[in-house]
mmCIF file of C-alpha atoms and ligand atoms in Angstrom:
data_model
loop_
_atom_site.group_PDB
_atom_site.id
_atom_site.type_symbol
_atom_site.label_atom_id
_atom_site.label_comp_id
_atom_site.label_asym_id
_atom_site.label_seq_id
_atom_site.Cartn_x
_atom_site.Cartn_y
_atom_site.Cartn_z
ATOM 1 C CA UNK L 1097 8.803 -17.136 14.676
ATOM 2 C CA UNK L 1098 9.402 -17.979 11.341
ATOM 3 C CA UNK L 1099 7.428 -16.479 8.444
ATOM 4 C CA UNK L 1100 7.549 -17.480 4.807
ATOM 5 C CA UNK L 1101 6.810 -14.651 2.656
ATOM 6 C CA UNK L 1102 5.654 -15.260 -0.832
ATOM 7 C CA UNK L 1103 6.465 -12.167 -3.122
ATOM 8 C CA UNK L 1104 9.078 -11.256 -0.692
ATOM 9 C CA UNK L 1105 11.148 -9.980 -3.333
ATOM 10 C CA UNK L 1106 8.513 -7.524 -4.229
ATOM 11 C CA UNK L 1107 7.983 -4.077 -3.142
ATOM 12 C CA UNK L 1108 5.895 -4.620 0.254
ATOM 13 C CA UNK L 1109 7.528 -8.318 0.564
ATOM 14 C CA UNK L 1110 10.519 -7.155 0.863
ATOM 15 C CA UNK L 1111 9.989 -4.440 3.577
ATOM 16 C CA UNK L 1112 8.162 -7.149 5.524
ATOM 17 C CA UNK L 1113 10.946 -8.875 5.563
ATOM 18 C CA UNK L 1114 13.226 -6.311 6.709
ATOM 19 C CA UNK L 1115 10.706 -5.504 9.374
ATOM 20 C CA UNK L 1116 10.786 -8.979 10.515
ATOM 21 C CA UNK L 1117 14.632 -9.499 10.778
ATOM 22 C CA UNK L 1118 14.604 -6.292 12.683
ATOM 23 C CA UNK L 1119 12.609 -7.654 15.338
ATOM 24 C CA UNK L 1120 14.613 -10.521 15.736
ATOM 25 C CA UNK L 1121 12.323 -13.411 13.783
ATOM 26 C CA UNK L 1122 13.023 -15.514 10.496
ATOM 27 C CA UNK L 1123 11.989 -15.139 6.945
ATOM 28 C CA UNK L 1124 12.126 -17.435 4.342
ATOM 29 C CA UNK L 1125 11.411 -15.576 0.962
ATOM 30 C CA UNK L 1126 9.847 -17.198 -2.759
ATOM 31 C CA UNK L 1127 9.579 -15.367 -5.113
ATOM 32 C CA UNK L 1128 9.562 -16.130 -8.877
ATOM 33 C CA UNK L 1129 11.451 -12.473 -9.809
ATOM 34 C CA UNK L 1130 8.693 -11.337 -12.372
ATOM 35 C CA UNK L 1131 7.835 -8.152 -10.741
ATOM 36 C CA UNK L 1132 10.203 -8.737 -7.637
ATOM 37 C CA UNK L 1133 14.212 -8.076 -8.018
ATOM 38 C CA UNK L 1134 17.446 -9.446 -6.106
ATOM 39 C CA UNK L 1135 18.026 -5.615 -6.022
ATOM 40 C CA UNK L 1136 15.024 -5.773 -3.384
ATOM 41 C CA UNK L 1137 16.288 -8.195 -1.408
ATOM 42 C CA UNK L 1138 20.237 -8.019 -1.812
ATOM 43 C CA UNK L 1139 21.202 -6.459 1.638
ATOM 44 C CA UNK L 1140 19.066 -9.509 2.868
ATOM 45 C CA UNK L 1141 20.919 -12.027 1.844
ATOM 46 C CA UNK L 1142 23.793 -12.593 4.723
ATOM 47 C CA UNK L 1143 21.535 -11.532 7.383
ATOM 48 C CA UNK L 1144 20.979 -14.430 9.613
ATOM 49 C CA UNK L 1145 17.400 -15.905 9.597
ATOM 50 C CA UNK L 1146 17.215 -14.767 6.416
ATOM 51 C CA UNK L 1147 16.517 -17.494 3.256
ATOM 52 C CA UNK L 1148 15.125 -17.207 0.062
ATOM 53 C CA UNK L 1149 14.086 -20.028 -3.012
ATOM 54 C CA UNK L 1150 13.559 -18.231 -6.690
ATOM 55 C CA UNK L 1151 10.672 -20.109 -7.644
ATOM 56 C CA UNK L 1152 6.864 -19.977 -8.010
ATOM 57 C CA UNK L 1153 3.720 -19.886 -5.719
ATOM 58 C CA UNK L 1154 2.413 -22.058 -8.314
ATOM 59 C CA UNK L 1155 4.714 -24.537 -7.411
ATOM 60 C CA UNK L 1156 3.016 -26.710 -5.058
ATOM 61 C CA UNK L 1157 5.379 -29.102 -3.803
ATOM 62 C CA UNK L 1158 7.753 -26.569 -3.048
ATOM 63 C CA UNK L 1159 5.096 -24.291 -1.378
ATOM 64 C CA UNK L 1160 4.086 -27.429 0.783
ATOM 65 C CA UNK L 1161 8.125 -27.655 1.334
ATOM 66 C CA UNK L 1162 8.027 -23.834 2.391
ATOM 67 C CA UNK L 1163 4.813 -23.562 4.272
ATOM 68 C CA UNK L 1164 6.176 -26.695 6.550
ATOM 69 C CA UNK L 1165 9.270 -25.159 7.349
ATOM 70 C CA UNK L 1166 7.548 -21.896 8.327
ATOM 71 C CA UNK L 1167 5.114 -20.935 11.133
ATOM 72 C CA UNK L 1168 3.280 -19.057 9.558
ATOM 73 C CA UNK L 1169 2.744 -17.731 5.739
ATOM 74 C CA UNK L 1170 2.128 -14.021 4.353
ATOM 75 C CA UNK L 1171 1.432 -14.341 0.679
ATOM 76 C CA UNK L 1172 2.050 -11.334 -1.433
ATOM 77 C CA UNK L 1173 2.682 -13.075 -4.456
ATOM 78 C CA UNK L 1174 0.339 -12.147 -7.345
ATOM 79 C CA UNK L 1175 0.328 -9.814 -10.762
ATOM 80 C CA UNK L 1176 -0.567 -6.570 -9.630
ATOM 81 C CA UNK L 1177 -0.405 -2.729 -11.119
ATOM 82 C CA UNK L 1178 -3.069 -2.178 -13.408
ATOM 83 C CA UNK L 1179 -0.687 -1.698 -16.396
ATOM 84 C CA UNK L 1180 -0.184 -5.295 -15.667
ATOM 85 C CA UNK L 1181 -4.085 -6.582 -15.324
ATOM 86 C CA UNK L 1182 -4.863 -5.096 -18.708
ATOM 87 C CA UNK L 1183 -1.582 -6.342 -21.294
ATOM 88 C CA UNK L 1184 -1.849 -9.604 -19.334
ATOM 89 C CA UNK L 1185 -5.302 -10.672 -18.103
ATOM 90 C CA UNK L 1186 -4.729 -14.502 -18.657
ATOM 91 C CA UNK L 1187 -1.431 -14.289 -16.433
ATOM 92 C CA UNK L 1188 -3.464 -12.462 -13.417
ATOM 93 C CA UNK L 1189 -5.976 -14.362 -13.593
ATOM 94 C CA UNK L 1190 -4.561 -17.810 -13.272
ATOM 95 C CA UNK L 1191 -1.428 -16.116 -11.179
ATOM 96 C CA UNK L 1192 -3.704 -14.697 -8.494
ATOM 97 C CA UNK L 1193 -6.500 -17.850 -8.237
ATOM 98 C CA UNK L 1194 -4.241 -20.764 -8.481
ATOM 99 C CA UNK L 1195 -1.260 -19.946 -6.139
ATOM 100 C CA UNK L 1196 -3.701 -18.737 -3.359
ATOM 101 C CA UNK L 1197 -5.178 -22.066 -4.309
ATOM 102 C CA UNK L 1198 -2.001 -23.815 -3.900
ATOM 103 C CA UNK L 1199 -0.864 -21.949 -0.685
ATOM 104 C CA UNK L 1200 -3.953 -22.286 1.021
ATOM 105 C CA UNK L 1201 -4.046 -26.069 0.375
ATOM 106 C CA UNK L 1202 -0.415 -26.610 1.674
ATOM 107 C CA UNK L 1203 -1.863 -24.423 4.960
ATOM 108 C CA UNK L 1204 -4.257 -26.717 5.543
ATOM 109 C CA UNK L 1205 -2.292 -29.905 6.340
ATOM 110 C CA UNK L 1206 -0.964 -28.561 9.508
ATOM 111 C CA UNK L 1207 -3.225 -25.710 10.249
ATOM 112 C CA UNK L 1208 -1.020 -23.191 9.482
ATOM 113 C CA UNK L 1209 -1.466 -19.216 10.430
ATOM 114 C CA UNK L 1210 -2.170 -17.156 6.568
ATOM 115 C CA UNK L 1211 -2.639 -14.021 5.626
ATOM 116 C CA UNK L 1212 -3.984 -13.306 2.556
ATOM 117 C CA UNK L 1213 -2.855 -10.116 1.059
ATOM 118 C CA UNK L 1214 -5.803 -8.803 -1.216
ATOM 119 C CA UNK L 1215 -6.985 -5.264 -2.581
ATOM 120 C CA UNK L 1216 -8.927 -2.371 -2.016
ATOM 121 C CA UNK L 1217 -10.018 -3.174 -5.766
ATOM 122 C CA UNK L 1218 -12.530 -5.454 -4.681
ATOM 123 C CA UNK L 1219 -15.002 -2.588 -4.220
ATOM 124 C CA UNK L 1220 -14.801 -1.962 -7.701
ATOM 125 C CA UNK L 1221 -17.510 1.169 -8.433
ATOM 126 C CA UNK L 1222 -19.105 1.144 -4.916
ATOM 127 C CA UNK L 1223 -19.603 5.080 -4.456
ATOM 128 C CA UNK L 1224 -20.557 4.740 -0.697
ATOM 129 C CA UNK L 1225 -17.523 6.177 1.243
ATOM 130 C CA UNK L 1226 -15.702 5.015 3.377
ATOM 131 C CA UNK L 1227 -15.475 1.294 2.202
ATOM 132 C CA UNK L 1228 -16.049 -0.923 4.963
ATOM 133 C CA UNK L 1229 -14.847 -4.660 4.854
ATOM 134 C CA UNK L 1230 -18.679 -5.437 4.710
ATOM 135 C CA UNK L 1231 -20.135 -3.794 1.969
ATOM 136 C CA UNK L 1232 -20.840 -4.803 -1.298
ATOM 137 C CA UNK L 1233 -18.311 -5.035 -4.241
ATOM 138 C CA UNK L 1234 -19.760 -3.252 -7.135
ATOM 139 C CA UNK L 1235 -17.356 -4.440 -9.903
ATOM 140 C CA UNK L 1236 -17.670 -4.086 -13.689
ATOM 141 C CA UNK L 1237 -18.454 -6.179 -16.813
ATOM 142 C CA UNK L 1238 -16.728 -8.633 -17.505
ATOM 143 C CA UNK L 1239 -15.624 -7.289 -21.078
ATOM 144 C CA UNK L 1240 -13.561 -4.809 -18.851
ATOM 145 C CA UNK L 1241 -10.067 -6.397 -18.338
ATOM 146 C CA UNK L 1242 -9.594 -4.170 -15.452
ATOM 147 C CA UNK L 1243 -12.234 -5.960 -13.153
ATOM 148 C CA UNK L 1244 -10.709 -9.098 -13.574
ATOM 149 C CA UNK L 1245 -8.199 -8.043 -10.793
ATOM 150 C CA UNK L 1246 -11.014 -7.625 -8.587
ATOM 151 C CA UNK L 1247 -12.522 -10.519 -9.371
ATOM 152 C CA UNK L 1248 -9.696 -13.108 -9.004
ATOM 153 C CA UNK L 1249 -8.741 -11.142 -5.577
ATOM 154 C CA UNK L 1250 -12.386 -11.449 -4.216
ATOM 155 C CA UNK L 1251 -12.304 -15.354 -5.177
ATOM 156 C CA UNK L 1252 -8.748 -15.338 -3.431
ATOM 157 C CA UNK L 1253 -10.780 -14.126 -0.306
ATOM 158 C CA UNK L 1254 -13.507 -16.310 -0.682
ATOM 159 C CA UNK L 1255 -11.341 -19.078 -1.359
ATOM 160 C CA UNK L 1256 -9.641 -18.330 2.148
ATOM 161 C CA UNK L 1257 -12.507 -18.011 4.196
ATOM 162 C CA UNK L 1258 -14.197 -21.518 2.868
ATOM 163 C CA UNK L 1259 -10.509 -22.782 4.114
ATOM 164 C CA UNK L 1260 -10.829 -21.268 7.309
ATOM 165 C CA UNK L 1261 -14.878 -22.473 7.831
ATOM 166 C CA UNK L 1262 -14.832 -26.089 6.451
ATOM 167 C CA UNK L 1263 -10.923 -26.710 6.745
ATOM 168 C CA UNK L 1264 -10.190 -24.745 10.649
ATOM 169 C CA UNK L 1265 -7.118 -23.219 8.681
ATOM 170 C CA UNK L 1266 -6.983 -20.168 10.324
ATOM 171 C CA UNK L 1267 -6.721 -17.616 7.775
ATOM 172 C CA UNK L 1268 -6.697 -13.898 7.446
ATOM 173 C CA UNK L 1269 -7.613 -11.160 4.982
ATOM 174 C CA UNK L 1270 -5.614 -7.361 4.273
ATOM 175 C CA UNK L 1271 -7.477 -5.580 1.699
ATOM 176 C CA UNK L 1272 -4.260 -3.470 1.237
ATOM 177 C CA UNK L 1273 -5.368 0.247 -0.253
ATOM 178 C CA UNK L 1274 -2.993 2.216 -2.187
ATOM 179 C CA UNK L 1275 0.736 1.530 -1.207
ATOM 180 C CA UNK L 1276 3.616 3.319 -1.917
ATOM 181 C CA UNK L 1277 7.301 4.152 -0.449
ATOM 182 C CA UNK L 1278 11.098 3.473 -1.322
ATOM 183 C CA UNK L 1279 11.699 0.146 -4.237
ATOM 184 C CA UNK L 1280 7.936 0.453 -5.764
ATOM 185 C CA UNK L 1281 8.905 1.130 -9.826
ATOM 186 C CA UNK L 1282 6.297 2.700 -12.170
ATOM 187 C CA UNK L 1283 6.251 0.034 -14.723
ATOM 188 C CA UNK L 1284 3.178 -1.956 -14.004
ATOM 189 C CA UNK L 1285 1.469 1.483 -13.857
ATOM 190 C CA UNK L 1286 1.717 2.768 -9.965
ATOM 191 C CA UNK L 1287 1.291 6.706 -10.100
ATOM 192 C CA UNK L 1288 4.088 7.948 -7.426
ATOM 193 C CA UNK L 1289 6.815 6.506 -8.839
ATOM 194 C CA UNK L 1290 5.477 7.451 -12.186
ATOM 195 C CA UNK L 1291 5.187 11.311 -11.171
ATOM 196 C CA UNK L 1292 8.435 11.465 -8.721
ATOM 197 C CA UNK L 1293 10.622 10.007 -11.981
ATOM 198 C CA UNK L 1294 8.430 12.628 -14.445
ATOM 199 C CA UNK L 1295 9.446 15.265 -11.585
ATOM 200 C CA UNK L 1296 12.845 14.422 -11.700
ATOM 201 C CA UNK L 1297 13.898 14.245 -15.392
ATOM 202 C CA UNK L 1298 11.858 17.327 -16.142
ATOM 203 C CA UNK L 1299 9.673 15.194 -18.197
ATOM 204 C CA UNK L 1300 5.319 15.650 -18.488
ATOM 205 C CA UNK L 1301 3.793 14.744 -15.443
ATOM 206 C CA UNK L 1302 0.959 12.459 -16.965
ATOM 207 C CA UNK L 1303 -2.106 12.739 -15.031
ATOM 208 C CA UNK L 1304 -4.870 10.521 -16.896
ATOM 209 C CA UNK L 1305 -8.066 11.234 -16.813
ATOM 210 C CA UNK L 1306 -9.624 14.401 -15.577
ATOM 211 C CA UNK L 1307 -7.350 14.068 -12.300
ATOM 212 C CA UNK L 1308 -9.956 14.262 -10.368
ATOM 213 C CA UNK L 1309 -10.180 10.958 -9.292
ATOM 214 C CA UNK L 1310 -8.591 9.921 -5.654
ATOM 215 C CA UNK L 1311 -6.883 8.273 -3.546
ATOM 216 C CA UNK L 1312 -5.545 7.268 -0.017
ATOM 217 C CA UNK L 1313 -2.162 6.721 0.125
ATOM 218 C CA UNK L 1314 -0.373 5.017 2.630
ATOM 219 C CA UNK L 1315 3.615 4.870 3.509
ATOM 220 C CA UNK L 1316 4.837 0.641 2.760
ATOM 221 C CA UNK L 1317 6.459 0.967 6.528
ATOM 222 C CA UNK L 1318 3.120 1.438 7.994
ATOM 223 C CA UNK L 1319 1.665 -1.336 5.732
ATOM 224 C CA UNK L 1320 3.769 -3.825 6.654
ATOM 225 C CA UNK L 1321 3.136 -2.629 10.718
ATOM 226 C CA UNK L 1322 -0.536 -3.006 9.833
ATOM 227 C CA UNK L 1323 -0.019 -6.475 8.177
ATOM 228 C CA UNK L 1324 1.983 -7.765 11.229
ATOM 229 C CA UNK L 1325 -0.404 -6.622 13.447
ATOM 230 C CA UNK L 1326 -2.867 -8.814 11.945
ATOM 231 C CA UNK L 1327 -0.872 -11.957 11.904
ATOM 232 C CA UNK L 1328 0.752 -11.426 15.680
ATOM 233 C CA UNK L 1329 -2.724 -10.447 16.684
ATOM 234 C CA UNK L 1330 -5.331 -13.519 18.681
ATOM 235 C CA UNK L 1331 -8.415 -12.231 17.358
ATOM 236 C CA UNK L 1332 -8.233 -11.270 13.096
ATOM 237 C CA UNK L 1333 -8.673 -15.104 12.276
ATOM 238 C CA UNK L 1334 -11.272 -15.806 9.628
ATOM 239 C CA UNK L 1335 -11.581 -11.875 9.074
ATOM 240 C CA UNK L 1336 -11.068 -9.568 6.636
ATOM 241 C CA UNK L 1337 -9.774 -5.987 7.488
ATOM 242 C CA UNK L 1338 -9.361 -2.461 5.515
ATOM 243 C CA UNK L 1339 -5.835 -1.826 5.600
ATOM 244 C CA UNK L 1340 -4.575 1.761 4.555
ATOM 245 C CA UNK L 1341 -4.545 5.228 5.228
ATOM 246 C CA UNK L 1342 -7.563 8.097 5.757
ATOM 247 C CA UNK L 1343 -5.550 11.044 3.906
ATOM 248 C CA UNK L 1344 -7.623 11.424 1.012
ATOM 249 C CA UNK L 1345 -5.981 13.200 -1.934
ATOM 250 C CA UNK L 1346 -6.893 14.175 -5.658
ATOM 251 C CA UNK L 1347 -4.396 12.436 -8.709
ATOM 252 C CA UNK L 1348 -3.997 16.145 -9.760
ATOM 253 C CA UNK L 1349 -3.238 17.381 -6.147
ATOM 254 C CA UNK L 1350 -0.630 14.683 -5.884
ATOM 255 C CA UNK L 1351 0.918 15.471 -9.456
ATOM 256 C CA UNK L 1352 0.991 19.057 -7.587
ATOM 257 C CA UNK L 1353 2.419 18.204 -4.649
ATOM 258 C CA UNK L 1354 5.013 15.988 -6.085
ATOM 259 C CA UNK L 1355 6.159 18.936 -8.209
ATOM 260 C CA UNK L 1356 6.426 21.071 -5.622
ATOM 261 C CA UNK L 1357 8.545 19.126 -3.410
ATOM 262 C CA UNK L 1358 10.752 18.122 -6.063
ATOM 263 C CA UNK L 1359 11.348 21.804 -7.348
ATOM 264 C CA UNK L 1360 10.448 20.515 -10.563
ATOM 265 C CA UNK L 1361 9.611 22.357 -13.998
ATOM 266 C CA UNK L 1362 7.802 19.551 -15.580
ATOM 267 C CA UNK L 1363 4.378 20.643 -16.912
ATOM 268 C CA UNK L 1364 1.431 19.029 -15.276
ATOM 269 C CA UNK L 1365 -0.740 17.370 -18.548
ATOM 270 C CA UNK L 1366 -3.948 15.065 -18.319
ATOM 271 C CA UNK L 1367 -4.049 12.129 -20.777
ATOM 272 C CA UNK L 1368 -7.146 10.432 -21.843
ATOM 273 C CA UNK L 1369 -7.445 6.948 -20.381
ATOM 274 C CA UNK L 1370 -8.122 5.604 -23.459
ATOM 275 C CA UNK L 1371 -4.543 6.923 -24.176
ATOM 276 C CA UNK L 1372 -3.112 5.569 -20.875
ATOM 277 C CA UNK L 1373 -4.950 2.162 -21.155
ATOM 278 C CA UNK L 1374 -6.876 1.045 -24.194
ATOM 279 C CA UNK L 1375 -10.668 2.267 -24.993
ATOM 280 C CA UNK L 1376 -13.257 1.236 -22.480
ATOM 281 C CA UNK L 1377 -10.974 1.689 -19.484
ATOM 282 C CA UNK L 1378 -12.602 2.027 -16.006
ATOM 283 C CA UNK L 1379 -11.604 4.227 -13.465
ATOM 284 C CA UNK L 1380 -12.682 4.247 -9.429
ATOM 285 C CA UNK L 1381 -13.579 7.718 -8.676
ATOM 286 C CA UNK L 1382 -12.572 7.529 -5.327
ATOM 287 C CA UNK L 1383 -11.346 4.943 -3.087
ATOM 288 C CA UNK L 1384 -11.306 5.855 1.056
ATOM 289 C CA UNK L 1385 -10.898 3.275 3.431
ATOM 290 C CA UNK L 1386 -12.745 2.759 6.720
ATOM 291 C CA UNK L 1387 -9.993 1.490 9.165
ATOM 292 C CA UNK L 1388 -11.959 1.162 12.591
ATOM 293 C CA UNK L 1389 -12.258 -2.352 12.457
ATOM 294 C CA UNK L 1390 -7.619 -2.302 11.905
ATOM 295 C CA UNK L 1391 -7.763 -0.014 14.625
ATOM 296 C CA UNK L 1392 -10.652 -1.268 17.356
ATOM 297 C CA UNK L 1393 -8.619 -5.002 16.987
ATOM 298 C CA UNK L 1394 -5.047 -4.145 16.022
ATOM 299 C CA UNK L 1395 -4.594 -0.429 17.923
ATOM 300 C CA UNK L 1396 -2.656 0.677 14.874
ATOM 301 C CA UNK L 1397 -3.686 3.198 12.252
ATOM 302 C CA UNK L 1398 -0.859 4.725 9.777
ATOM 303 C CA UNK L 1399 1.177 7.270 10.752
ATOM 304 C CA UNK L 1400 3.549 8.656 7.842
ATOM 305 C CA UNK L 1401 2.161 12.216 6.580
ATOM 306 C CA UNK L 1402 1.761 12.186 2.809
ATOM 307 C CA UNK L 1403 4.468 14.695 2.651
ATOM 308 C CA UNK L 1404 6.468 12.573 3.958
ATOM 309 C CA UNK L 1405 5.975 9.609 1.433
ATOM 310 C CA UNK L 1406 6.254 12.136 -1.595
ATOM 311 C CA UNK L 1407 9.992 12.993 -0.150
ATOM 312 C CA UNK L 1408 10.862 9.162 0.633
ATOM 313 C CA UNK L 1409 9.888 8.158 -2.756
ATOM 314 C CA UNK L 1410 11.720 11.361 -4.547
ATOM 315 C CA UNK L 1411 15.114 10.231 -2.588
ATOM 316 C CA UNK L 1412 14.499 6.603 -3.588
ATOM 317 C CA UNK L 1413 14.143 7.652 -7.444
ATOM 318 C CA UNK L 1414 17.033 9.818 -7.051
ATOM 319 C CA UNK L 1415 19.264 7.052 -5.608
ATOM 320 C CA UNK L 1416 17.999 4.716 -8.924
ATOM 321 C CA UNK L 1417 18.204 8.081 -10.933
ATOM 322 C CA UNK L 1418 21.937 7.758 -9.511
ATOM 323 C CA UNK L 1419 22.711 4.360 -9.683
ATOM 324 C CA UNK L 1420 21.448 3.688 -13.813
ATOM 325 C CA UNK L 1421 23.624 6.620 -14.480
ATOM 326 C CA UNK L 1422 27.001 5.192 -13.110
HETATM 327 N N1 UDP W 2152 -2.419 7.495 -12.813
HETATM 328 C C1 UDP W 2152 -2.032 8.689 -13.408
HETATM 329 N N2 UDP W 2152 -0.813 8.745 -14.028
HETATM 330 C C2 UDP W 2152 0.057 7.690 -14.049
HETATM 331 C C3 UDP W 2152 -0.331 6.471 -13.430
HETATM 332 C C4 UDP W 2152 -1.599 6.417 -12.822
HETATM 333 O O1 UDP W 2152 -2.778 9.686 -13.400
HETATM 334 O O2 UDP W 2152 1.151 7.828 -14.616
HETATM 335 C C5 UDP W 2152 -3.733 7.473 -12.105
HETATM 336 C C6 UDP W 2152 -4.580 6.235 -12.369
HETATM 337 O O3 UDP W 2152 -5.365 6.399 -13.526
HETATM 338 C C7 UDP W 2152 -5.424 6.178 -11.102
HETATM 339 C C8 UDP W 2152 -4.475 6.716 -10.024
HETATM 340 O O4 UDP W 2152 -3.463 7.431 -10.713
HETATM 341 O O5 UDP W 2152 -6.543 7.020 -11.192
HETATM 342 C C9 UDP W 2152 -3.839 5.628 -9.177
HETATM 343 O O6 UDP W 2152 -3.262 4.697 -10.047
HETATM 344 P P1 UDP W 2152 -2.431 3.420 -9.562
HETATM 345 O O7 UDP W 2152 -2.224 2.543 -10.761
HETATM 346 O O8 UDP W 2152 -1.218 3.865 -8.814
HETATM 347 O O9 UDP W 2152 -3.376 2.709 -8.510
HETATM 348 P P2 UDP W 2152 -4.944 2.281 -8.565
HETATM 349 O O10 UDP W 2152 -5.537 3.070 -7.458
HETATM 350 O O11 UDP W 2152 -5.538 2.630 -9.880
HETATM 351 O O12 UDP W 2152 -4.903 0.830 -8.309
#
């Protein structure tokens, strides 16, 4: 098979790929390089069945190019991190609803296989727990930039599924919860690699808010299993499906835990969001997925302890920790 991966110089685009040449298929990568690297995909590039094209999902003659050549498309490419959402809101908003636009209307003139990668974000404020793929999405005003992620990703979906019912383009959805592992930086905002680096350099660990809130988080590796699951499997097409880990955990337990198992001396302090993010920011309080659908049609539920993930992403900033200082 070959699979063209937009974003596959990003953090879970680039594992996909990896996971892919491992099991003996092709991969052609775009990616424009604003949140992705070459560092990502560098021990790619000789591989055989491995090609990439720096260039944008916006781009639609060279998606149509790309999705023609390919079996099948994953598209990862979009602004994400919530840093990101609120400096840039006019970027995400066009990035995310015009290049699913643009990919889903090159997959239509040959029918081919998409997945959509969306976000657990779409269920905004919805305090019933866990969130199942059918609920309803309780987002925000619109005078909060955050929502605005939500909101282009839950037109994305829609987008796909009116594809799939009036077009037969046989489309699915991964509402990806929090993901984290090895290459994911802390610039557009993610908290592990935020708190592992803090750990590391002795710095504050910053928890904002009242640390409280929480999370799921799962390991990238089992993601990307997860997501290839869902495109290998017959039966996910026109579907949307939860995909993430059960392992609950508090933002203050996790700023804990990552001190801990770094041996750190950092001091632990909470910063307003307002601080963190600009006034008016909007938090999810929690944010647990329901994966029996992922596992009832896939057989696959994630595997990697959180332990586990906080010592894979404390080697992986100690190998950048490493390699800025040479
Ligand atoms: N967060 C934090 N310190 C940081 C970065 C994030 O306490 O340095 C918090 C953030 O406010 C949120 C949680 O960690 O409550 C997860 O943030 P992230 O941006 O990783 O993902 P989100 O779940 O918000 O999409």
């Amino acid at each position: 098979m070959r699979v063209l991966i937009t974003g596959g110089a990003g953090f879970i685009g680039s594992h996909m790929a990896e996971q892919l040449l491992a099991r003996g298929d092709e991969v052609i990568v775009l990616d424009d390089l604003s949140t992705g690297s070459m560092s990502n995909i560098e021990h790619l590039v000789d591989r055989p069945g491995f090609m990439y094209r720096i260039g944008s999902a916006l781009d639609s003659p060279l998606v149509v190019e790309l999705v023609d050549r390919a079996d099948c498309t994953v598209h990862l490419a979009a602004a994400v991190g919530v840093r990101l959402i609120v400096e840039r809101p006019v970027h995400t908003i066009e990035t995310n609803v015009k290049a699913t636009e643009v990919v889903l209307d090159a997959a239509a003139r040959k029918g081919r296989r998409t997945l959509i990668a969306s976000t657990s974000e779409v269920y905004g404020k919805g305090t019933k727990m866990p969130f199942a793929e059918d609920d309803d999405l309780n987002l925000g005003a619109t005078t909060r930039s955050r929502w605005a992620y939500a909101c282009s990703k839950a037109l994305d979906e829609w987008l796909a599924l009116a594809y799939h019912a009036e077009k037969r383009v046989p489309v699915i959805i991964a509402r990806l919860f929090n993901t984290v592992g090895p290459r994911q930086v802390g610039r557009y905002g993610m908290v592990l690699p935020n708190f592992a680096r803090q750990a590391l350099t002795g710095e504050p660990i910053t928890v904002y808010g009242t640390g409280e809130q929480a999370r799921c988080f799962g390991h990238v590796n089992d993601s990307v299993q997860a997501l290839l699951h869902l495109l290998d499997s017959p039966d996910t097409v026109g579907q949307v499906f939860n995909v993430g880990s059960e392992r609950e955990i508090s933002i203050r337990g996790l700023a804990e835990m990552v001190k801990e198992r770094a041996g750190s001396a950092s001091e632990i302090v909470l910063v307003p969001y307002a601080e963190a993010y600009g006034a008016g920011f909007e938090d999810m309080p929690r944010r647990v997925p329901d994966v029996e659908k992922l596992a009832r049609v896939t057989g696959f539920r994630y595997e990697t302890t959180l332990e586990q993930i906080v010592d894979d992403v404390l080697e992986d900033q100690r190998t950048r920790r490493s390699g800025e200082a040479q």
